[in-house]
Amino acid sequence: MARRIQPRNADTDDALVADAVERASQETFTHDAPKTLQGQINFLMRTMKTAKAIAEEIGVTADSVNRYRRGTRKNPPKQIADRIEAAVKTRWQPRVRQRAKKKAATSTGITVETRAYFGYHAPIGTTDEARPRRITAHLSPEYARRLFDAQKGIGTQTPNEVIAEGLQKEYFQDYGRRASGLEVEFTGIDYIDFKF
């Protein structure tokens, strides 16, 4: 028996979209981020400037950050190590990420793979009733640009609404060749991944 996906609120769906964009941008790295604890902390010191700023982000004291940096403390708890790694990845190669996003928004577009509730405005019991569907589709550069703008708060649409509209027009309506009056609903994201 298939697992039933429960619809979530739009804020949760938008957060999942934002996480997917972040993961996709990390796939564009040209060099690996530092792997050792000391290397990660030294990188964060170069970008964030102070042990206090790092400590506030990862949830430890500035003294702990300095011990990690000097190498006197080598094994932080797993949740702290995960926070350090996440802090490094969000700051690693920002220009490379920006170039990849710009290219997606101007020439290549994005590929979206998702499992979510898709449905149309139709009577209950029809095949158009919202149900979980797994979809992989390539969206044009216009939707990539609008997605990145929506993440920055530019425009009136949320990131989830941009993806829904892109899938509606380019996947379900096949660029206007079928189902012209169709309105797609896109909710309850189970997972979503992007490729620039």
Short mmCIF file of N, CA and C in Angstrom, two decimals:
data_model
loop_
_atom_site.label_atom_id
_atom_site.label_comp_id
_atom_site.label_asym_id
_atom_site.label_seq_id
_atom_site.Cartn_x
_atom_site.Cartn_y
_atom_site.Cartn_z
N MET A 1 0.84 -1.18 0.00
CA MET A 1 0.00 0.00 0.00
C MET A 1 0.88 1.24 0.00
N ALA A 2 0.59 2.17 -0.86
CA ALA A 2 1.40 3.39 -0.98
C ALA A 2 1.18 4.30 0.23
N ARG A 3 2.23 4.97 0.61
CA ARG A 3 2.17 5.92 1.71
C ARG A 3 1.45 7.16 1.23
N ARG A 4 0.51 7.66 2.03
CA ARG A 4 -0.26 8.84 1.66
C ARG A 4 0.46 10.09 2.12
N ILE A 5 0.67 11.02 1.21
CA ILE A 5 1.31 12.29 1.53
C ILE A 5 0.24 13.21 2.09
N GLN A 6 0.51 13.84 3.18
CA GLN A 6 -0.44 14.79 3.75
C GLN A 6 -0.12 16.19 3.25
N PRO A 7 -1.12 16.92 2.73
CA PRO A 7 -0.85 18.29 2.30
C PRO A 7 -0.32 19.13 3.45
N ARG A 8 0.63 20.01 3.14
CA ARG A 8 1.20 20.90 4.14
C ARG A 8 0.79 22.32 3.79
N ASN A 9 1.17 23.25 4.68
CA ASN A 9 0.86 24.64 4.36
C ASN A 9 1.88 25.19 3.37
N ALA A 10 1.55 26.32 2.78
CA ALA A 10 2.38 26.91 1.72
C ALA A 10 3.76 27.30 2.25
N ASP A 11 3.87 27.74 3.51
CA ASP A 11 5.17 28.12 4.06
C ASP A 11 6.13 26.93 4.12
N THR A 12 5.60 25.77 4.50
CA THR A 12 6.42 24.56 4.54
C THR A 12 6.88 24.19 3.14
N ASP A 13 5.96 24.25 2.18
CA ASP A 13 6.32 23.94 0.80
C ASP A 13 7.37 24.91 0.27
N ASP A 14 7.23 26.20 0.57
CA ASP A 14 8.22 27.19 0.12
C ASP A 14 9.58 26.93 0.76
N ALA A 15 9.60 26.50 2.03
CA ALA A 15 10.86 26.17 2.69
C ALA A 15 11.52 24.97 2.01
N LEU A 16 10.74 23.99 1.60
CA LEU A 16 11.29 22.83 0.89
C LEU A 16 11.86 23.24 -0.46
N VAL A 17 11.19 24.16 -1.14
CA VAL A 17 11.69 24.67 -2.42
C VAL A 17 13.02 25.40 -2.20
N ALA A 18 13.08 26.24 -1.16
CA ALA A 18 14.32 26.98 -0.86
C ALA A 18 15.47 26.01 -0.56
N ASP A 19 15.20 24.96 0.22
CA ASP A 19 16.24 23.96 0.52
C ASP A 19 16.72 23.27 -0.76
N ALA A 20 15.78 22.98 -1.66
CA ALA A 20 16.15 22.31 -2.91
C ALA A 20 17.02 23.21 -3.79
N VAL A 21 16.70 24.50 -3.83
CA VAL A 21 17.53 25.44 -4.60
C VAL A 21 18.93 25.51 -4.00
N GLU A 22 19.02 25.53 -2.68
CA GLU A 22 20.32 25.57 -2.00
C GLU A 22 21.13 24.31 -2.33
N ARG A 23 20.50 23.14 -2.28
CA ARG A 23 21.21 21.90 -2.61
C ARG A 23 21.68 21.91 -4.06
N ALA A 24 20.83 22.40 -4.97
CA ALA A 24 21.22 22.46 -6.38
C ALA A 24 22.39 23.40 -6.59
N SER A 25 22.40 24.52 -5.87
CA SER A 25 23.52 25.46 -6.03
C SER A 25 24.81 24.87 -5.49
N GLN A 26 24.72 24.01 -4.47
CA GLN A 26 25.91 23.35 -3.92
C GLN A 26 26.50 22.34 -4.90
N GLU A 27 25.68 21.82 -5.80
CA GLU A 27 26.17 20.87 -6.80
C GLU A 27 27.01 21.56 -7.87
N THR A 28 27.00 22.89 -7.90
CA THR A 28 27.76 23.63 -8.90
C THR A 28 29.18 23.95 -8.44
N PHE A 29 29.55 23.57 -7.21
CA PHE A 29 30.88 23.86 -6.69
C PHE A 29 31.95 23.32 -7.63
N THR A 30 33.00 24.10 -7.81
CA THR A 30 34.12 23.65 -8.64
C THR A 30 35.22 23.02 -7.80
N HIS A 31 35.23 23.29 -6.50
CA HIS A 31 36.18 22.69 -5.56
C HIS A 31 35.40 22.26 -4.32
N ASP A 32 35.89 21.23 -3.67
CA ASP A 32 35.24 20.77 -2.45
C ASP A 32 35.46 21.76 -1.31
N ALA A 33 34.46 21.89 -0.48
CA ALA A 33 34.58 22.71 0.73
C ALA A 33 35.52 22.00 1.70
N PRO A 34 36.10 22.73 2.67
CA PRO A 34 36.99 22.09 3.65
C PRO A 34 36.29 20.95 4.38
N LYS A 35 37.01 19.87 4.59
CA LYS A 35 36.43 18.69 5.23
C LYS A 35 36.78 18.60 6.71
N THR A 36 37.99 19.06 7.10
CA THR A 36 38.41 18.94 8.49
C THR A 36 37.76 20.03 9.33
N LEU A 37 37.58 19.73 10.59
CA LEU A 37 36.98 20.70 11.50
C LEU A 37 37.80 21.99 11.54
N GLN A 38 39.10 21.86 11.67
CA GLN A 38 39.97 23.03 11.74
C GLN A 38 39.89 23.84 10.44
N GLY A 39 39.89 23.17 9.30
CA GLY A 39 39.78 23.85 8.02
C GLY A 39 38.44 24.57 7.87
N GLN A 40 37.37 23.94 8.34
CA GLN A 40 36.05 24.56 8.28
C GLN A 40 35.99 25.82 9.14
N ILE A 41 36.51 25.72 10.36
CA ILE A 41 36.48 26.88 11.26
C ILE A 41 37.36 28.00 10.71
N ASN A 42 38.53 27.66 10.18
CA ASN A 42 39.40 28.70 9.60
C ASN A 42 38.72 29.39 8.42
N PHE A 43 38.00 28.63 7.59
CA PHE A 43 37.25 29.24 6.49
C PHE A 43 36.18 30.18 7.03
N LEU A 44 35.45 29.73 8.05
CA LEU A 44 34.40 30.58 8.63
C LEU A 44 35.00 31.84 9.26
N MET A 45 36.19 31.72 9.84
CA MET A 45 36.84 32.90 10.41
C MET A 45 37.17 33.92 9.31
N ARG A 46 37.60 33.43 8.14
CA ARG A 46 37.91 34.34 7.03
C ARG A 46 36.65 35.03 6.51
N THR A 47 35.54 34.33 6.50
CA THR A 47 34.32 34.92 5.92
C THR A 47 33.48 35.67 6.95
N MET A 48 33.43 35.19 8.19
CA MET A 48 32.58 35.81 9.20
C MET A 48 33.35 36.74 10.14
N LYS A 49 34.67 36.68 10.11
CA LYS A 49 35.59 37.58 10.81
C LYS A 49 35.77 37.35 12.30
N THR A 50 34.74 36.95 13.04
CA THR A 50 34.92 36.81 14.50
C THR A 50 34.41 35.46 14.99
N ALA A 51 35.04 34.99 16.07
CA ALA A 51 34.61 33.75 16.70
C ALA A 51 33.21 33.90 17.28
N LYS A 52 32.89 35.11 17.74
CA LYS A 52 31.56 35.35 18.31
C LYS A 52 30.47 35.16 17.26
N ALA A 53 30.69 35.66 16.05
CA ALA A 53 29.70 35.51 14.98
C ALA A 53 29.50 34.05 14.62
N ILE A 54 30.60 33.30 14.56
CA ILE A 54 30.51 31.87 14.25
C ILE A 54 29.77 31.16 15.38
N ALA A 55 30.13 31.50 16.62
CA ALA A 55 29.51 30.86 17.78
C ALA A 55 28.00 31.06 17.80
N GLU A 56 27.56 32.26 17.47
CA GLU A 56 26.12 32.54 17.45
C GLU A 56 25.41 31.70 16.38
N GLU A 57 26.06 31.51 15.24
CA GLU A 57 25.43 30.75 14.17
C GLU A 57 25.36 29.25 14.47
N ILE A 58 26.41 28.71 15.07
CA ILE A 58 26.43 27.25 15.27
C ILE A 58 25.96 26.83 16.67
N GLY A 59 25.72 27.79 17.55
CA GLY A 59 25.15 27.47 18.85
C GLY A 59 26.13 26.99 19.90
N VAL A 60 27.35 27.56 19.90
CA VAL A 60 28.34 27.25 20.93
C VAL A 60 28.92 28.56 21.44
N THR A 61 29.89 28.47 22.34
CA THR A 61 30.54 29.68 22.83
C THR A 61 31.70 30.06 21.92
N ALA A 62 32.11 31.30 22.00
CA ALA A 62 33.27 31.76 21.23
C ALA A 62 34.53 31.00 21.65
N ASP A 63 34.63 30.64 22.94
CA ASP A 63 35.78 29.85 23.41
C ASP A 63 35.83 28.49 22.71
N SER A 64 34.67 27.87 22.52
CA SER A 64 34.64 26.58 21.82
C SER A 64 35.11 26.74 20.38
N VAL A 65 34.68 27.82 19.73
CA VAL A 65 35.11 28.07 18.35
C VAL A 65 36.63 28.21 18.31
N ASN A 66 37.19 28.95 19.25
CA ASN A 66 38.66 29.13 19.28
C ASN A 66 39.38 27.81 19.55
N ARG A 67 38.79 26.94 20.38
CA ARG A 67 39.40 25.62 20.62
C ARG A 67 39.35 24.77 19.35
N TYR A 68 38.25 24.84 18.62
CA TYR A 68 38.16 24.11 17.34
C TYR A 68 39.21 24.65 16.36
N ARG A 69 39.38 25.96 16.34
CA ARG A 69 40.32 26.59 15.40
C ARG A 69 41.77 26.21 15.72
N ARG A 70 42.10 26.19 17.00
CA ARG A 70 43.47 25.83 17.40
C ARG A 70 43.71 24.33 17.32
N GLY A 71 42.66 23.53 17.28
CA GLY A 71 42.80 22.08 17.23
C GLY A 71 42.86 21.43 18.59
N THR A 72 42.62 22.19 19.67
CA THR A 72 42.65 21.58 21.01
C THR A 72 41.37 20.80 21.28
N ARG A 73 40.32 21.10 20.56
CA ARG A 73 39.08 20.31 20.65
C ARG A 73 38.77 19.84 19.23
N LYS A 74 38.75 18.52 19.05
CA LYS A 74 38.68 17.98 17.69
C LYS A 74 37.37 17.28 17.35
N ASN A 75 36.57 16.95 18.34
CA ASN A 75 35.36 16.16 18.08
C ASN A 75 34.12 16.82 18.68
N PRO A 76 33.52 17.77 17.96
CA PRO A 76 32.29 18.37 18.48
C PRO A 76 31.14 17.37 18.39
N PRO A 77 30.08 17.58 19.15
CA PRO A 77 28.90 16.71 19.02
C PRO A 77 28.39 16.75 17.57
N LYS A 78 27.75 15.68 17.15
CA LYS A 78 27.31 15.55 15.76
C LYS A 78 26.46 16.73 15.30
N GLN A 79 25.52 17.17 16.14
CA GLN A 79 24.65 18.28 15.71
C GLN A 79 25.45 19.58 15.52
N ILE A 80 26.49 19.80 16.31
CA ILE A 80 27.35 20.98 16.14
C ILE A 80 28.19 20.82 14.87
N ALA A 81 28.73 19.62 14.65
CA ALA A 81 29.51 19.36 13.43
C ALA A 81 28.64 19.58 12.18
N ASP A 82 27.38 19.15 12.25
CA ASP A 82 26.46 19.35 11.12
C ASP A 82 26.19 20.84 10.88
N ARG A 83 26.05 21.61 11.96
CA ARG A 83 25.82 23.06 11.82
C ARG A 83 27.05 23.75 11.23
N ILE A 84 28.24 23.31 11.65
CA ILE A 84 29.47 23.88 11.09
C ILE A 84 29.54 23.60 9.60
N GLU A 85 29.28 22.35 9.22
CA GLU A 85 29.32 21.98 7.81
C GLU A 85 28.30 22.78 7.00
N ALA A 86 27.10 22.95 7.55
CA ALA A 86 26.06 23.72 6.85
C ALA A 86 26.47 25.19 6.70
N ALA A 87 27.08 25.76 7.75
CA ALA A 87 27.53 27.15 7.68
C ALA A 87 28.60 27.33 6.60
N VAL A 88 29.49 26.35 6.49
CA VAL A 88 30.54 26.41 5.46
C VAL A 88 29.90 26.32 4.07
N LYS A 89 29.01 25.35 3.88
CA LYS A 89 28.42 25.15 2.55
C LYS A 89 27.59 26.35 2.09
N THR A 90 26.95 27.04 3.01
CA THR A 90 26.15 28.20 2.58
C THR A 90 27.03 29.38 2.17
N ARG A 91 28.30 29.37 2.59
CA ARG A 91 29.21 30.47 2.25
C ARG A 91 30.26 30.09 1.21
N TRP A 92 30.33 28.83 0.83
CA TRP A 92 31.37 28.35 -0.06
C TRP A 92 31.07 28.74 -1.50
N GLN A 93 32.05 29.31 -2.18
CA GLN A 93 32.01 29.69 -3.59
C GLN A 93 30.74 30.44 -4.00
N PRO A 94 30.50 31.61 -3.40
CA PRO A 94 29.28 32.35 -3.73
C PRO A 94 29.23 32.83 -5.18
N ARG A 95 30.39 33.16 -5.76
CA ARG A 95 30.38 33.62 -7.16
C ARG A 95 30.08 32.48 -8.12
N VAL A 96 30.55 31.28 -7.81
CA VAL A 96 30.25 30.12 -8.65
C VAL A 96 28.75 29.86 -8.64
N ARG A 97 28.14 29.92 -7.46
CA ARG A 97 26.69 29.74 -7.35
C ARG A 97 25.93 30.80 -8.12
N GLN A 98 26.38 32.04 -7.97
CA GLN A 98 25.70 33.15 -8.64
C GLN A 98 25.77 32.98 -10.16
N ARG A 99 26.92 32.56 -10.67
CA ARG A 99 27.05 32.33 -12.12
C ARG A 99 26.11 31.21 -12.58
N ALA A 100 26.00 30.15 -11.79
CA ALA A 100 25.13 29.03 -12.16
C ALA A 100 23.67 29.47 -12.17
N LYS A 101 23.27 30.27 -11.19
CA LYS A 101 21.89 30.77 -11.16
C LYS A 101 21.63 31.71 -12.34
N LYS A 102 22.60 32.56 -12.63
CA LYS A 102 22.43 33.49 -13.74
C LYS A 102 22.29 32.73 -15.06
N LYS A 103 23.10 31.70 -15.23
CA LYS A 103 23.02 30.90 -16.46
C LYS A 103 21.66 30.21 -16.55
N ALA A 104 21.18 29.66 -15.43
CA ALA A 104 19.86 29.00 -15.43
C ALA A 104 18.75 29.99 -15.76
N ALA A 105 18.89 31.22 -15.25
CA ALA A 105 17.85 32.23 -15.45
C ALA A 105 17.90 32.89 -16.82
N THR A 106 19.01 32.75 -17.54
CA THR A 106 19.11 33.41 -18.84
C THR A 106 19.17 32.46 -20.02
N SER A 107 19.66 31.23 -19.81
CA SER A 107 19.81 30.37 -21.00
C SER A 107 19.41 28.92 -20.82
N THR A 108 19.73 28.28 -19.70
CA THR A 108 19.52 26.83 -19.61
C THR A 108 18.22 26.42 -18.93
N GLY A 109 17.67 27.24 -18.06
CA GLY A 109 16.50 26.85 -17.30
C GLY A 109 16.87 25.90 -16.17
N ILE A 110 15.85 25.27 -15.58
CA ILE A 110 16.08 24.35 -14.47
C ILE A 110 15.26 23.08 -14.69
N THR A 111 15.76 22.00 -14.15
CA THR A 111 15.01 20.75 -14.15
C THR A 111 14.49 20.54 -12.73
N VAL A 112 13.22 20.25 -12.61
CA VAL A 112 12.61 20.01 -11.31
C VAL A 112 12.12 18.57 -11.26
N GLU A 113 12.46 17.90 -10.17
CA GLU A 113 11.93 16.56 -9.90
C GLU A 113 11.23 16.64 -8.56
N THR A 114 9.98 16.21 -8.53
CA THR A 114 9.21 16.36 -7.31
C THR A 114 8.18 15.25 -7.16
N ARG A 115 7.82 15.01 -5.94
CA ARG A 115 6.65 14.19 -5.62
C ARG A 115 5.81 15.04 -4.70
N ALA A 116 4.61 15.35 -5.17
CA ALA A 116 3.74 16.26 -4.42
C ALA A 116 2.30 16.00 -4.84
N TYR A 117 1.39 16.69 -4.17
CA TYR A 117 -0.01 16.63 -4.56
C TYR A 117 -0.22 17.54 -5.76
N PHE A 118 -0.69 16.95 -6.83
CA PHE A 118 -1.07 17.72 -8.01
C PHE A 118 -2.54 17.44 -8.24
N GLY A 119 -3.26 18.47 -8.57
CA GLY A 119 -4.66 18.30 -8.91
C GLY A 119 -5.11 19.48 -9.72
N TYR A 120 -6.32 19.38 -10.19
CA TYR A 120 -6.91 20.43 -11.01
C TYR A 120 -8.25 20.79 -10.40
N HIS A 121 -8.81 21.86 -10.82
CA HIS A 121 -10.15 22.22 -10.36
C HIS A 121 -11.13 21.31 -11.08
N ALA A 122 -11.64 20.29 -10.37
CA ALA A 122 -12.55 19.30 -10.95
C ALA A 122 -13.35 18.65 -9.83
N PRO A 123 -14.46 17.99 -10.17
CA PRO A 123 -15.27 17.33 -9.14
C PRO A 123 -14.49 16.23 -8.42
N ILE A 124 -14.82 16.02 -7.15
CA ILE A 124 -14.20 14.96 -6.36
C ILE A 124 -14.55 13.62 -6.98
N GLY A 125 -13.59 12.73 -7.04
CA GLY A 125 -13.81 11.40 -7.60
C GLY A 125 -13.36 11.27 -9.04
N THR A 126 -13.06 12.38 -9.69
CA THR A 126 -12.57 12.30 -11.06
C THR A 126 -11.07 12.06 -11.04
N THR A 127 -10.48 11.78 -12.18
CA THR A 127 -9.04 11.57 -12.24
C THR A 127 -8.29 12.87 -12.00
N ASP A 128 -9.02 13.99 -12.02
CA ASP A 128 -8.38 15.28 -11.81
C ASP A 128 -8.28 15.65 -10.33
N GLU A 129 -8.82 14.80 -9.45
CA GLU A 129 -8.73 15.06 -8.02
C GLU A 129 -7.26 15.08 -7.60
N ALA A 130 -6.93 15.97 -6.66
CA ALA A 130 -5.54 16.07 -6.20
C ALA A 130 -5.06 14.73 -5.65
N ARG A 131 -3.89 14.33 -6.10
CA ARG A 131 -3.29 13.08 -5.63
C ARG A 131 -1.78 13.19 -5.77
N PRO A 132 -1.04 12.35 -5.04
CA PRO A 132 0.42 12.42 -5.17
C PRO A 132 0.85 11.97 -6.56
N ARG A 133 1.75 12.74 -7.15
CA ARG A 133 2.32 12.39 -8.46
C ARG A 133 3.80 12.69 -8.42
N ARG A 134 4.54 11.86 -9.10
CA ARG A 134 5.99 12.10 -9.24
C ARG A 134 6.22 12.65 -10.64
N ILE A 135 6.85 13.81 -10.70
CA ILE A 135 7.04 14.50 -11.98
C ILE A 135 8.48 14.97 -12.09
N THR A 136 9.06 14.78 -13.27
CA THR A 136 10.34 15.39 -13.61
C THR A 136 10.11 16.20 -14.87
N ALA A 137 10.43 17.48 -14.82
CA ALA A 137 10.19 18.35 -15.98
C ALA A 137 11.27 19.42 -16.04
N HIS A 138 11.55 19.85 -17.26
CA HIS A 138 12.49 20.94 -17.45
C HIS A 138 11.68 22.22 -17.64
N LEU A 139 12.02 23.26 -16.86
CA LEU A 139 11.34 24.55 -16.95
C LEU A 139 12.26 25.56 -17.62
N SER A 140 11.67 26.45 -18.38
CA SER A 140 12.42 27.43 -19.16
C SER A 140 13.16 28.43 -18.26
N PRO A 141 14.12 29.15 -18.84
CA PRO A 141 14.85 30.17 -18.07
C PRO A 141 13.93 31.21 -17.42
N GLU A 142 12.80 31.50 -18.05
CA GLU A 142 11.86 32.48 -17.47
C GLU A 142 11.42 32.04 -16.07
N TYR A 143 11.10 30.75 -15.92
CA TYR A 143 10.65 30.27 -14.61
C TYR A 143 11.81 30.17 -13.62
N ALA A 144 13.00 29.88 -14.10
CA ALA A 144 14.17 29.89 -13.22
C ALA A 144 14.38 31.30 -12.66
N ARG A 145 14.33 32.31 -13.54
CA ARG A 145 14.51 33.70 -13.11
C ARG A 145 13.42 34.09 -12.11
N ARG A 146 12.18 33.75 -12.43
CA ARG A 146 11.07 34.10 -11.54
C ARG A 146 11.17 33.39 -10.20
N LEU A 147 11.67 32.13 -10.20
CA LEU A 147 11.86 31.40 -8.94
C LEU A 147 12.89 32.10 -8.07
N PHE A 148 14.03 32.47 -8.66
CA PHE A 148 15.08 33.13 -7.88
C PHE A 148 14.60 34.49 -7.39
N ASP A 149 13.83 35.21 -8.22
CA ASP A 149 13.27 36.50 -7.79
C ASP A 149 12.28 36.31 -6.63
N ALA A 150 11.43 35.29 -6.73
CA ALA A 150 10.45 35.04 -5.67
C ALA A 150 11.14 34.72 -4.35
N GLN A 151 12.28 34.02 -4.42
CA GLN A 151 13.03 33.73 -3.19
C GLN A 151 13.57 35.00 -2.55
N LYS A 152 13.85 36.00 -3.37
CA LYS A 152 14.35 37.27 -2.84
C LYS A 152 13.21 38.20 -2.44
N GLY A 153 11.96 37.78 -2.67
CA GLY A 153 10.82 38.62 -2.33
C GLY A 153 10.44 39.59 -3.43
N ILE A 154 10.99 39.39 -4.63
CA ILE A 154 10.66 40.26 -5.76
C ILE A 154 9.44 39.67 -6.45
N GLY A 155 8.44 40.50 -6.69
CA GLY A 155 7.22 40.03 -7.34
C GLY A 155 6.17 39.63 -6.34
N THR A 156 5.04 39.18 -6.85
CA THR A 156 3.91 38.86 -5.98
C THR A 156 3.75 37.37 -5.72
N GLN A 157 4.47 36.53 -6.46
CA GLN A 157 4.33 35.08 -6.30
C GLN A 157 5.32 34.51 -5.31
N THR A 158 4.91 33.42 -4.66
CA THR A 158 5.83 32.67 -3.81
C THR A 158 6.61 31.70 -4.69
N PRO A 159 7.74 31.17 -4.22
CA PRO A 159 8.47 30.19 -5.02
C PRO A 159 7.60 29.00 -5.43
N ASN A 160 6.77 28.52 -4.52
CA ASN A 160 5.88 27.40 -4.81
C ASN A 160 4.91 27.74 -5.94
N GLU A 161 4.38 28.94 -5.96
CA GLU A 161 3.45 29.36 -7.01
C GLU A 161 4.15 29.44 -8.37
N VAL A 162 5.41 29.87 -8.37
CA VAL A 162 6.16 29.94 -9.64
C VAL A 162 6.35 28.54 -10.20
N ILE A 163 6.74 27.59 -9.35
CA ILE A 163 6.94 26.21 -9.80
C ILE A 163 5.61 25.63 -10.29
N ALA A 164 4.53 25.88 -9.56
CA ALA A 164 3.21 25.38 -9.96
C ALA A 164 2.84 25.92 -11.34
N GLU A 165 3.02 27.21 -11.55
CA GLU A 165 2.68 27.80 -12.85
C GLU A 165 3.57 27.23 -13.96
N GLY A 166 4.86 27.07 -13.67
CA GLY A 166 5.77 26.52 -14.67
C GLY A 166 5.38 25.10 -15.06
N LEU A 167 5.07 24.27 -14.07
CA LEU A 167 4.65 22.91 -14.37
C LEU A 167 3.31 22.89 -15.11
N GLN A 168 2.42 23.79 -14.73
CA GLN A 168 1.12 23.88 -15.41
C GLN A 168 1.29 24.19 -16.89
N LYS A 169 2.06 25.22 -17.19
CA LYS A 169 2.17 25.66 -18.58
C LYS A 169 3.09 24.77 -19.41
N GLU A 170 4.20 24.33 -18.82
CA GLU A 170 5.19 23.64 -19.63
C GLU A 170 5.07 22.12 -19.56
N TYR A 171 4.49 21.59 -18.49
CA TYR A 171 4.36 20.13 -18.39
C TYR A 171 2.93 19.68 -18.71
N PHE A 172 1.97 20.18 -17.95
CA PHE A 172 0.59 19.72 -18.13
C PHE A 172 -0.06 20.27 -19.40
N GLN A 173 0.19 21.54 -19.72
CA GLN A 173 -0.43 22.14 -20.90
C GLN A 173 0.45 22.03 -22.14
N ASP A 174 1.66 21.52 -21.99
CA ASP A 174 2.58 21.32 -23.11
C ASP A 174 2.71 22.59 -23.96
N TYR A 175 3.03 23.69 -23.28
CA TYR A 175 3.24 24.99 -23.94
C TYR A 175 2.03 25.45 -24.73
N GLY A 176 0.82 25.16 -24.21
CA GLY A 176 -0.41 25.63 -24.86
C GLY A 176 -0.96 24.69 -25.91
N ARG A 177 -0.35 23.53 -26.11
CA ARG A 177 -0.84 22.60 -27.13
C ARG A 177 -2.00 21.74 -26.64
N ARG A 178 -2.25 21.70 -25.33
CA ARG A 178 -3.36 20.92 -24.80
C ARG A 178 -3.83 21.50 -23.48
N ALA A 179 -5.03 21.15 -23.08
CA ALA A 179 -5.60 21.52 -21.78
C ALA A 179 -5.46 23.01 -21.47
N SER A 180 -5.92 23.84 -22.37
CA SER A 180 -5.68 25.28 -22.25
C SER A 180 -6.32 25.91 -21.01
N GLY A 181 -7.45 25.41 -20.54
CA GLY A 181 -8.11 26.02 -19.38
C GLY A 181 -7.73 25.40 -18.05
N LEU A 182 -6.77 24.52 -18.06
CA LEU A 182 -6.37 23.77 -16.88
C LEU A 182 -5.68 24.67 -15.86
N GLU A 183 -6.06 24.53 -14.59
CA GLU A 183 -5.37 25.23 -13.50
C GLU A 183 -4.84 24.19 -12.53
N VAL A 184 -3.54 24.11 -12.40
CA VAL A 184 -2.89 23.09 -11.58
C VAL A 184 -2.70 23.59 -10.16
N GLU A 185 -2.99 22.71 -9.20
CA GLU A 185 -2.68 22.97 -7.80
C GLU A 185 -1.47 22.12 -7.44
N PHE A 186 -0.53 22.69 -6.71
CA PHE A 186 0.73 22.03 -6.36
C PHE A 186 0.95 22.24 -4.87
N THR A 187 0.68 21.20 -4.06
CA THR A 187 0.78 21.32 -2.60
C THR A 187 1.37 20.04 -2.03
N GLY A 188 1.59 20.04 -0.73
CA GLY A 188 2.02 18.85 -0.03
C GLY A 188 3.26 18.21 -0.60
N ILE A 189 4.31 19.00 -0.77
CA ILE A 189 5.55 18.47 -1.36
C ILE A 189 6.14 17.40 -0.46
N ASP A 190 6.36 16.22 -1.02
CA ASP A 190 7.03 15.14 -0.31
C ASP A 190 8.53 15.32 -0.44
N TYR A 191 9.00 15.55 -1.68
CA TYR A 191 10.40 15.92 -1.91
C TYR A 191 10.45 16.73 -3.19
N ILE A 192 11.50 17.52 -3.32
CA ILE A 192 11.70 18.31 -4.52
C ILE A 192 13.20 18.52 -4.70
N ASP A 193 13.66 18.37 -5.93
CA ASP A 193 15.06 18.60 -6.27
C ASP A 193 15.13 19.40 -7.56
N PHE A 194 16.16 20.24 -7.66
CA PHE A 194 16.40 21.02 -8.85
C PHE A 194 17.77 20.70 -9.40
N LYS A 195 17.94 20.91 -10.69
CA LYS A 195 19.24 20.83 -11.33
C LYS A 195 19.36 22.04 -12.23
N PHE A 196 20.42 22.81 -12.05
CA PHE A 196 20.63 24.01 -12.88
C PHE A 196 21.29 23.60 -14.18
#
